[in-house]
Short mmCIF file of C-alpha atoms and ligand atoms in Angstrom, two decimals:
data_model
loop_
_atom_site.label_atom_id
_atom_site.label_comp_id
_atom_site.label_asym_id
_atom_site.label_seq_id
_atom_site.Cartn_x
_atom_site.Cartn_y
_atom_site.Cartn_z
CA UNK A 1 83.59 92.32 165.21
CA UNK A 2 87.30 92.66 164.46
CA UNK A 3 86.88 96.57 164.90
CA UNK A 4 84.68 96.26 168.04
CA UNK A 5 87.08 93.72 169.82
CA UNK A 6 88.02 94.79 173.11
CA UNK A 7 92.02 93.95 173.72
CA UNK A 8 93.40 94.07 177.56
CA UNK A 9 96.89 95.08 177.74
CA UNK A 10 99.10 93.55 180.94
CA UNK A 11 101.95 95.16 182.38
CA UNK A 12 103.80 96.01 185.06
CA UNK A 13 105.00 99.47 183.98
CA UNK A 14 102.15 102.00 183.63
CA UNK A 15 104.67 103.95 180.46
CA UNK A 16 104.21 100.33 178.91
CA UNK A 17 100.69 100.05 179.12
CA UNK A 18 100.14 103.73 178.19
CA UNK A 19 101.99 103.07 174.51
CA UNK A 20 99.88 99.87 173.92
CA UNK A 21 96.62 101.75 174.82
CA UNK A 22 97.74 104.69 172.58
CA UNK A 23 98.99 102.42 169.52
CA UNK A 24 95.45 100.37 169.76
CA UNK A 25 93.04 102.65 170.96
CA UNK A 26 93.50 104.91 167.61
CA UNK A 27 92.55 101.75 165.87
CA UNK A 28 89.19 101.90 167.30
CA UNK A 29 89.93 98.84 169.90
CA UNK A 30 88.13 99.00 173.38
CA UNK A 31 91.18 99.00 175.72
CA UNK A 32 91.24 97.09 178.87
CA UNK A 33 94.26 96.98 181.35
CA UNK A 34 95.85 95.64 184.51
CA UNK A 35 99.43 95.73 186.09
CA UNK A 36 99.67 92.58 188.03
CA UNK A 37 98.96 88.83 187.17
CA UNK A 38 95.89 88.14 189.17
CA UNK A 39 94.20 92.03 188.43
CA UNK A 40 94.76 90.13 184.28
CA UNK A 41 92.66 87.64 185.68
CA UNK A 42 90.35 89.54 187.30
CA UNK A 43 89.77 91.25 184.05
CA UNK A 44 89.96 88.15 181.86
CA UNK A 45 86.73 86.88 183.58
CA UNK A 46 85.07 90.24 184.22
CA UNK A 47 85.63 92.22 180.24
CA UNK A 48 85.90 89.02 178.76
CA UNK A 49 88.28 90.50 176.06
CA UNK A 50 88.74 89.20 172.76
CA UNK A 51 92.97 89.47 172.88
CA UNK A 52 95.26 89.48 175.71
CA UNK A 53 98.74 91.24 175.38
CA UNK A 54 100.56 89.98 178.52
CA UNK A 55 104.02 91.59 179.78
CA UNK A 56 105.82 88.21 180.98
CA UNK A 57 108.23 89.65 183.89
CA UNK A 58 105.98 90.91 186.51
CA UNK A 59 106.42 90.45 190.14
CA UNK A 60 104.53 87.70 191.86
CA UNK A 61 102.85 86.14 188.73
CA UNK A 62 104.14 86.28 186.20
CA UNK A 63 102.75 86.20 182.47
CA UNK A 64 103.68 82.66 181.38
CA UNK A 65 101.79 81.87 185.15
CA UNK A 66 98.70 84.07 183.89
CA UNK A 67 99.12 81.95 180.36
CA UNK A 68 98.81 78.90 182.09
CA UNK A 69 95.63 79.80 183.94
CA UNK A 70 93.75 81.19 181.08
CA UNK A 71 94.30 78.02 179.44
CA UNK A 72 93.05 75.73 182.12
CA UNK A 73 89.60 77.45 182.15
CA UNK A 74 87.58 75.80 179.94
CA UNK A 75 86.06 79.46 179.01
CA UNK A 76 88.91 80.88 177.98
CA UNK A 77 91.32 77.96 176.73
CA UNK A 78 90.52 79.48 173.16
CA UNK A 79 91.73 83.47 173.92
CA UNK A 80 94.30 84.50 172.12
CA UNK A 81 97.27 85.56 173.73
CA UNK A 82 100.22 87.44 173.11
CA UNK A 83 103.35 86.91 174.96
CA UNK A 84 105.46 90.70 175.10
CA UNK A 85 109.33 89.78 175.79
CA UNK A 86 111.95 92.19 176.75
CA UNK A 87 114.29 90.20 174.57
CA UNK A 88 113.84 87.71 172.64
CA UNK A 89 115.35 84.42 174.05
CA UNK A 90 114.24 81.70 172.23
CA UNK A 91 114.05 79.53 176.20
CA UNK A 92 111.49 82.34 176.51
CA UNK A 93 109.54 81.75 173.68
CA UNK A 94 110.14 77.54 174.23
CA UNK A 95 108.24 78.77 177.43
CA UNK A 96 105.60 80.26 175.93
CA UNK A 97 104.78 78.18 173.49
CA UNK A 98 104.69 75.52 176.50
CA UNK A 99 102.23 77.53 178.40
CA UNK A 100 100.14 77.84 175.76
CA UNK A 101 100.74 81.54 173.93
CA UNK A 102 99.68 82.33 170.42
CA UNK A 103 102.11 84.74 169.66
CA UNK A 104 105.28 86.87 170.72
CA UNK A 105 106.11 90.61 170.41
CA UNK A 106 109.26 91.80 171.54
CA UNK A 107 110.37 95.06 173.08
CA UNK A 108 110.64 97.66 171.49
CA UNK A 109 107.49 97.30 170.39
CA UNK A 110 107.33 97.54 166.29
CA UNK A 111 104.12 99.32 165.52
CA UNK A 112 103.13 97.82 162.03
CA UNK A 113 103.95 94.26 163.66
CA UNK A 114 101.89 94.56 166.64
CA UNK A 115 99.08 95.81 164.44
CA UNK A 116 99.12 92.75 162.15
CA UNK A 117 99.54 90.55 164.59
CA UNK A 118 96.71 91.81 166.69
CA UNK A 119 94.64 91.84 163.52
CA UNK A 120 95.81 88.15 162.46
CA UNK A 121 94.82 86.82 165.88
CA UNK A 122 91.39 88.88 166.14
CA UNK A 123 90.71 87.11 163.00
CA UNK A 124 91.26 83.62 164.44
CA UNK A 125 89.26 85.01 167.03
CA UNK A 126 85.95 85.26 165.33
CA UNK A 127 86.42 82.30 163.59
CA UNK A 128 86.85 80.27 167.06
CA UNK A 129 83.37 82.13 168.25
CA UNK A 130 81.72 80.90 164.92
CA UNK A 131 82.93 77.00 165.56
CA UNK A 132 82.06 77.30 168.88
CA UNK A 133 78.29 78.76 168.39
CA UNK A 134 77.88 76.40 165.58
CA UNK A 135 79.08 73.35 167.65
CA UNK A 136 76.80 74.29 170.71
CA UNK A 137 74.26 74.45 168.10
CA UNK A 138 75.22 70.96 167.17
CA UNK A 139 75.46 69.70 170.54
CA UNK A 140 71.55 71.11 171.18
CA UNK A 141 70.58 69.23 167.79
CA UNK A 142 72.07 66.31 168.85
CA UNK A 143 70.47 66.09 172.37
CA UNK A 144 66.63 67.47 170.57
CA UNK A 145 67.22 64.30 168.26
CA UNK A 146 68.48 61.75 171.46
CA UNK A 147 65.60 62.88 172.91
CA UNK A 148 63.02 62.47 169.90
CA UNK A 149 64.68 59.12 169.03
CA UNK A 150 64.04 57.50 172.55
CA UNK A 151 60.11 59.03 172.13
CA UNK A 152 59.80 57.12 169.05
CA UNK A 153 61.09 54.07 170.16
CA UNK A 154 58.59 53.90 173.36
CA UNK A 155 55.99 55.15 171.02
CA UNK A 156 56.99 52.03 168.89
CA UNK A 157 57.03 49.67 171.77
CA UNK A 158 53.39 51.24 173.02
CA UNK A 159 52.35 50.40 169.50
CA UNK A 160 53.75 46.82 169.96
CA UNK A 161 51.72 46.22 173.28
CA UNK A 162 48.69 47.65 171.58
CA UNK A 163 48.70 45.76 168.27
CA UNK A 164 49.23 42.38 170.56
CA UNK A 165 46.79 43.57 173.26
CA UNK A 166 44.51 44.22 170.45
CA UNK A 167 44.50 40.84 168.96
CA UNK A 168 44.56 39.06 172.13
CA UNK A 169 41.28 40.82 172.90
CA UNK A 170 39.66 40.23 169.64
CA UNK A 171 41.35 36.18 170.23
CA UNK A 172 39.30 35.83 173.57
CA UNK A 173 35.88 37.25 172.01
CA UNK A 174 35.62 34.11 170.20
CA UNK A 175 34.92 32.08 172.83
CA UNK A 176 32.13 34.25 174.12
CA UNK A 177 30.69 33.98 171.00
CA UNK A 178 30.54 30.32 170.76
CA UNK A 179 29.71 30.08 174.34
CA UNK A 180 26.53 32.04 173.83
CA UNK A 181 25.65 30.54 170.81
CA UNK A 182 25.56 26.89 172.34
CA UNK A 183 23.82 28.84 175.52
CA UNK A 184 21.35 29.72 173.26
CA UNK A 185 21.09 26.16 171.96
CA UNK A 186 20.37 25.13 175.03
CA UNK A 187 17.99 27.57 176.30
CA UNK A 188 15.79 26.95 172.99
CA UNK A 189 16.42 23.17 174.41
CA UNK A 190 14.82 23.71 177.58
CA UNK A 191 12.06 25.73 176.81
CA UNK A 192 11.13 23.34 174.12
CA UNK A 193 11.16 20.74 176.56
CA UNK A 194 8.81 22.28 178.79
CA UNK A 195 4.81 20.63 179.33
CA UNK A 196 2.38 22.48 177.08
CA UNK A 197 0.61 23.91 179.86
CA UNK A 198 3.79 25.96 181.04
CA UNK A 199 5.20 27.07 177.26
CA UNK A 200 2.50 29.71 176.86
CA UNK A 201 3.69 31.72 180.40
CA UNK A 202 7.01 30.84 179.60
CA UNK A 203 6.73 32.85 176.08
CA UNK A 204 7.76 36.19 177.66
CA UNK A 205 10.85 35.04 179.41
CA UNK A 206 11.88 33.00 176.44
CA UNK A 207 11.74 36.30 174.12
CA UNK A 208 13.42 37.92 176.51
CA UNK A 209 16.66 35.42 177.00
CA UNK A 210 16.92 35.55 173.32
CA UNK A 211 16.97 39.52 173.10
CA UNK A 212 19.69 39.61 175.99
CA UNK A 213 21.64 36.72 173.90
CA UNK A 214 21.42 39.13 170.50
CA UNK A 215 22.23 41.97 172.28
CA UNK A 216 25.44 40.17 174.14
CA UNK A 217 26.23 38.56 170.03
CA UNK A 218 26.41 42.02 168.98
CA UNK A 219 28.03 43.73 171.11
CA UNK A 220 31.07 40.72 170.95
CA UNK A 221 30.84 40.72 167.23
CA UNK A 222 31.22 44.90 167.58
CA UNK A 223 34.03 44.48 169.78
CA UNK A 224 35.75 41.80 167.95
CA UNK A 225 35.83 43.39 164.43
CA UNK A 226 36.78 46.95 165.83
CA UNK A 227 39.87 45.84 168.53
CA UNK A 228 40.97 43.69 165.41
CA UNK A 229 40.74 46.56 163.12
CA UNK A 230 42.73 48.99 165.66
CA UNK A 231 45.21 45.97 166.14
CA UNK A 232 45.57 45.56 162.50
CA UNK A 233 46.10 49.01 162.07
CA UNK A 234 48.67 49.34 165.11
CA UNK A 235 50.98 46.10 163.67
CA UNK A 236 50.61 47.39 160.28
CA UNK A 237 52.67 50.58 161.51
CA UNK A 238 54.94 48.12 163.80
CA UNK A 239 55.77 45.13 162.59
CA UNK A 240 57.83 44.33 159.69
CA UNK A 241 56.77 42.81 156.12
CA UNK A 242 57.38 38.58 156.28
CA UNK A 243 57.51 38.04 152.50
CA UNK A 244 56.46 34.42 151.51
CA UNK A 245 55.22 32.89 148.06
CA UNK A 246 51.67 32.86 148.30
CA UNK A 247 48.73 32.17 145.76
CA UNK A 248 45.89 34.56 146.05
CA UNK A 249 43.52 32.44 145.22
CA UNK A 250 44.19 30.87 148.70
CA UNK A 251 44.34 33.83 150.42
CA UNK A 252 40.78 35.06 148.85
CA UNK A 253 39.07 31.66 149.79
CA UNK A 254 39.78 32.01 153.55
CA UNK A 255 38.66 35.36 153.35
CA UNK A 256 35.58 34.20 151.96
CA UNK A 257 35.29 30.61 153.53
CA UNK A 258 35.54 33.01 156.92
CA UNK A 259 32.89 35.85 155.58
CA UNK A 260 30.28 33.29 153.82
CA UNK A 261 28.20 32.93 156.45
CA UNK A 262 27.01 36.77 157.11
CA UNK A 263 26.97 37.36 153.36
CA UNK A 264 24.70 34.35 153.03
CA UNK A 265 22.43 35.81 155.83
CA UNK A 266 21.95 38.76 153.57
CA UNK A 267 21.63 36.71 150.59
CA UNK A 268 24.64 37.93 149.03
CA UNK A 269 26.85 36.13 147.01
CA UNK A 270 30.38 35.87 147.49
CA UNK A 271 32.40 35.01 144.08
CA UNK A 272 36.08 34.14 142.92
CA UNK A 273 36.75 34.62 139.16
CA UNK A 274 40.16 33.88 137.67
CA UNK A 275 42.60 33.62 140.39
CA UNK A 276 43.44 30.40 139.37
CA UNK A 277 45.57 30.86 137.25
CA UNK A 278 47.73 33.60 138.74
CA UNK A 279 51.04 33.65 139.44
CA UNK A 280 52.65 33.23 142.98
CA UNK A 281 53.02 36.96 144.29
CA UNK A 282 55.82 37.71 147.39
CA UNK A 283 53.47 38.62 149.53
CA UNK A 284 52.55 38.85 153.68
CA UNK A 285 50.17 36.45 153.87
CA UNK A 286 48.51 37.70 156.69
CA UNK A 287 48.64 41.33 155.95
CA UNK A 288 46.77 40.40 152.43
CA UNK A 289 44.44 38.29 153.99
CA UNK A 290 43.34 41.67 156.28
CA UNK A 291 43.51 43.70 153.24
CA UNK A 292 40.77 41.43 151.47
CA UNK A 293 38.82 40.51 154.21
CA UNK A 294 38.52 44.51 155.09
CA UNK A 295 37.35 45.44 151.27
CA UNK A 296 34.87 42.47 151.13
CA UNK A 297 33.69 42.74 154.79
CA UNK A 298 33.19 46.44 154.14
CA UNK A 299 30.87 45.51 150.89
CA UNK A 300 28.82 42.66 152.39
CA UNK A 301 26.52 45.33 154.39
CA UNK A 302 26.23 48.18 151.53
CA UNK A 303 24.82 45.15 149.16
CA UNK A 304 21.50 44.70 148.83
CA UNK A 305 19.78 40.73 149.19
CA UNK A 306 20.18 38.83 145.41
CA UNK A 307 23.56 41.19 144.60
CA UNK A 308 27.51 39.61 144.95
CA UNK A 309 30.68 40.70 145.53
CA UNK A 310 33.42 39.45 142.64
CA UNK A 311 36.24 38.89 143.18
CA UNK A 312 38.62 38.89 140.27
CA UNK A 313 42.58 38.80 139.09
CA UNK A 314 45.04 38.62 136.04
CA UNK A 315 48.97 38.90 135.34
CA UNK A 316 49.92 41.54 133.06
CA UNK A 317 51.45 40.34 130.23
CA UNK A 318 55.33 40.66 131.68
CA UNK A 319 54.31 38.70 134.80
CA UNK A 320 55.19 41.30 136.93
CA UNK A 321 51.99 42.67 138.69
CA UNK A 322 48.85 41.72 139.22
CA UNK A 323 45.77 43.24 139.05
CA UNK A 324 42.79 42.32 141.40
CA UNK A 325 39.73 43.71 142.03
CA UNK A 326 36.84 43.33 144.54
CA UNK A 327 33.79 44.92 142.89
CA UNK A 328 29.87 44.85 144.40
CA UNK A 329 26.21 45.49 143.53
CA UNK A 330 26.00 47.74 146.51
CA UNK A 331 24.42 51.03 146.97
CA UNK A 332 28.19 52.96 146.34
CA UNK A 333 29.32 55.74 148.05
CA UNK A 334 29.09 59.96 148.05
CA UNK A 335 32.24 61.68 146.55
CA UNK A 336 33.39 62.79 150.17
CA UNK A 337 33.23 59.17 151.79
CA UNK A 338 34.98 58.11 148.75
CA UNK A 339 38.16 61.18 148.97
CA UNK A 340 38.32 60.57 152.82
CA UNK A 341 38.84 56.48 152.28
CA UNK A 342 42.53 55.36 152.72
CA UNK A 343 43.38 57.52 155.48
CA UNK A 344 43.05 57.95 159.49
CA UNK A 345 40.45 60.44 159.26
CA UNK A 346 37.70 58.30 156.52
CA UNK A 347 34.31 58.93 157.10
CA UNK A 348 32.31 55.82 158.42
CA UNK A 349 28.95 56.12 157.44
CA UNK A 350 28.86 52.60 160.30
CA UNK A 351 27.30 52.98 163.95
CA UNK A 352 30.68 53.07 165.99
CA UNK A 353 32.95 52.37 162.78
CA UNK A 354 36.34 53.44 163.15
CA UNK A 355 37.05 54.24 159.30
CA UNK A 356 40.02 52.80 159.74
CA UNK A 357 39.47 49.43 157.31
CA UNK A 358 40.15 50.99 154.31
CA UNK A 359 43.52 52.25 155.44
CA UNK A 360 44.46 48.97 156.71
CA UNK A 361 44.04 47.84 153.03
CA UNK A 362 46.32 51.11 152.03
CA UNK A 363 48.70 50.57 154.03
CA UNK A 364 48.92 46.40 153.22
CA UNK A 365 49.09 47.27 149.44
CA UNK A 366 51.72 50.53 149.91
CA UNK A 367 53.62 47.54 152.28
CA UNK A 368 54.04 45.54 149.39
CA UNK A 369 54.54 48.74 146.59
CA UNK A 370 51.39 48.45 145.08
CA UNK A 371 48.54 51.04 144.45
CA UNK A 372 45.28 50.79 145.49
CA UNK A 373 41.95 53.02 143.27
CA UNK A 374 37.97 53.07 144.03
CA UNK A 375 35.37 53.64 141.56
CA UNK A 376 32.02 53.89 142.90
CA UNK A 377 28.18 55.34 142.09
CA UNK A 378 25.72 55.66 143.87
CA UNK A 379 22.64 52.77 143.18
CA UNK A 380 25.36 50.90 140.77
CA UNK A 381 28.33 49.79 142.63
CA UNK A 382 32.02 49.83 143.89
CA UNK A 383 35.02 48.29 143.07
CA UNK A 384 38.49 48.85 144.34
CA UNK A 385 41.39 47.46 141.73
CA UNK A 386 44.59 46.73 143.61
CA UNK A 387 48.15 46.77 141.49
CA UNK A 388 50.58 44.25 143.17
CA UNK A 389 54.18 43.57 142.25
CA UNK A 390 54.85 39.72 141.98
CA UNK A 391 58.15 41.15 143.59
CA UNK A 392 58.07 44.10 146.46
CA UNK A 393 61.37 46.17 145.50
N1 ADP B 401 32.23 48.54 149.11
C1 ADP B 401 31.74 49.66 149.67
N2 ADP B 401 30.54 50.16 149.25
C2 ADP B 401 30.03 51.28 149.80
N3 ADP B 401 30.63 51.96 150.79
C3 ADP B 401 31.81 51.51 151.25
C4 ADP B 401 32.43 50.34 150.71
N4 ADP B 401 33.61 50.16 151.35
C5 ADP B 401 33.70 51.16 152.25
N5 ADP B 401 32.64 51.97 152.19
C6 ADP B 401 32.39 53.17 152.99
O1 ADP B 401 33.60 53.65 153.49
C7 ADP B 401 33.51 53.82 154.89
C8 ADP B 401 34.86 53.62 155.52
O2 ADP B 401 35.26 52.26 155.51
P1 ADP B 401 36.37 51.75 156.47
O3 ADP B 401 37.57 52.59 156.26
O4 ADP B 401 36.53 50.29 156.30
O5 ADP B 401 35.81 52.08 157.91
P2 ADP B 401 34.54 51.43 158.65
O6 ADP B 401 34.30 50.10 158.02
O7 ADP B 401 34.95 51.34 160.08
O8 ADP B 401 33.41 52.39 158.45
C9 ADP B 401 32.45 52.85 155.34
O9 ADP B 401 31.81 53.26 156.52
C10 ADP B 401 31.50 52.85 154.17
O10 ADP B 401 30.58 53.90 154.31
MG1 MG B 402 35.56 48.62 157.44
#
């Protein structure tokens, strides 16, 4: 770069110019020149040379006057420029140095100086270029990473509106579930209270109600437990942990206070074994309560009528974890339902599941720095053991 650096060489005297071009171009510099202030300029912008040599008395303008200039253009306010005196007045150089030169050669010009100062500057030179590609790469990193930044931070307010959406949804299903239900009360009400002689042609329309009123059940129970899973899922990501003392025994029995009812319908049991006598874990009580009421929701249908679902705890003998389990009768699970469980992408073997439970339940225990394992075969059974710090670093 040094070698291939072009120089332009200003001066009003063509014999001037001539020895500069001589003394440099040998040196293998590309030489550029001009006799008048403004034809420097001209060049300045148009060769964009790497070193200017600049005669300072010129007629019209002169070379502290072309200084100046080169400085106030933001392009070339780093070129290095060499001021060429007659003399050497030091209210010359004071000038100089004002207007912004680098550097001074006098006249005559000394042929080893000019060299080394022409190499000393070119040297500066490249350095300059390097700072000044590396900072323009800097300044494009910077904006790429402004830009990213205020991406994430809609994305993270999207995820906010969903997660609330989401649960404000599954919030209002309730109601249409307990609105049908006591619809259906009452239509079983008013059928029963109908004369003998009308109940038999009644019998159709009566079968029918209560198809339509099964149909609508399902389809709020479907949308309730998926919206709530998605919203789970969504705050999980976006909202942060709200550590509290909490019992899991507690937590547990509203999970299964909440999930009795189906299980019982199937004739499974639901049971609690040593939680008692746990310790109080730091824990988001909410965000456990999802966790357990995803892994024993997800057993209830793969258990068959007369099997449970256990679920059990102890301390380790420190005190500082705990180890609970939630283990079923059920029909267990094929190796590649089992690898694909904790993540986004699980298989759900469900009509219209979204296989996104059991990373809820990851993502609760990883919240908290736990661990979370699954043993399972086929015909025998599953059981996922959780690892909890009492304490989440
Ligand atoms: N206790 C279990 N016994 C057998 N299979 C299970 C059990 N828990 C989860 N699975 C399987 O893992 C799949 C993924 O579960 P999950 O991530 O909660 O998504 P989804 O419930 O929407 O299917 C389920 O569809 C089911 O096939
Ligand atoms: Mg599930």
């Amino acid at each position: 770069m040094v070698q291939n650096a072009t120089i332009l060489v200003v001066d009003d005297t063509p014999f001037n110019v001539k020895l500069l071009v001589d003394l440099l171009g040998i040196q293998g510099y590309t030489m550029v020149t001009a006799t008048t202030g403004p034809e420097a300029l001209e060049k300045v912008a148009e060769e964009r040379p790497d070193l200017v040599l600049l005669d300072v008395v010129m007629p019209g303008m002169d070379g502290f006057e072309v200084c100046r200039k080169i400085r106030e253009n933001p392009e070339t306010t780093l070129l290095p420029v060499v001021l060429v005196t007659a003399m050497y007045p030091v209210e010359q150089r004071a000038r100089g140095i004002e207007v912004g030169a680098d550097d001074f050669l006098t006249k005559p010009i000394n042929q080893a100086e000019l060299l080394a100062r022409v190499r000393s500057l070119l040297r500066i030179k490249v350095m300059h270029d390097a700072i000044q590609s590396h900072a323009g790469e800097l300044t494009e990193w910077n904006r790429k990473l402004e830009i990213r930044l205020a991406q994430e931070a809609k994305l993270a307010e999207v995820a906010r509106s969903l997660g609330d959406i989401g649960h404000e949804v599954r919030d209002q299903t309730t109601p249409i579930k307990n609105g049908i239900f006591l619809l259906q009360e009452e239509i079983n009400d008013l059928f029963g209270r109908l004369p003998e002689s009308e109940r038999y042609q009644a019998e159709a329309s009566q079968k029918l109600c209560q198809e339509i009123i099964k149909m609508v059940t399902n389809g709020a129970h479907h949308i309730q437990e998926r919206v709530g899973e998605i919203a789970d899922c969504v705050k999980g990501l976006s909202s942060p942990l709200h550590l509290v003392p909490c019992q899991v025994k507690n937590v547990v029995s509203s999970v299964v206070r909440m999930l009795n009812l189906e299980a019982d319908q199937k004739r499974v049991s639901l049971r609690i074994e040593n939680l008692d006598s746990l310790p109080l874990i730091q824990a988001d009580e909410r965000r456990l309560f999802n966790a357990f009421y995803n892994l024993i929701n997800n057993a209830i249908p793969e258990v068959s009528a007369g099997g449970s679902i256990t679920i059990q705890g102890r301390a380790d003998p420190e005190a500082r974890f705990l180890f609970l389990s939630v283990a079923d009768t059920g029909r267990g699970m094929p190796p590649e339902i089992r690898e694909s469980l904790f993540s986004a992408r699980a298989i759900s073997r469900k009509h219209g599941g979204t296989g996104l439970g059991t990373k809820i339940v990851k993502d609760v225990v990883d919240a908290h720095g736990g661990s979370i394992t699954v043993e399972s075969e086929e015909g025998i059974g599953t059981t996922f053991h959780l690892h909890l710090p009492l304490e989440p670093a």
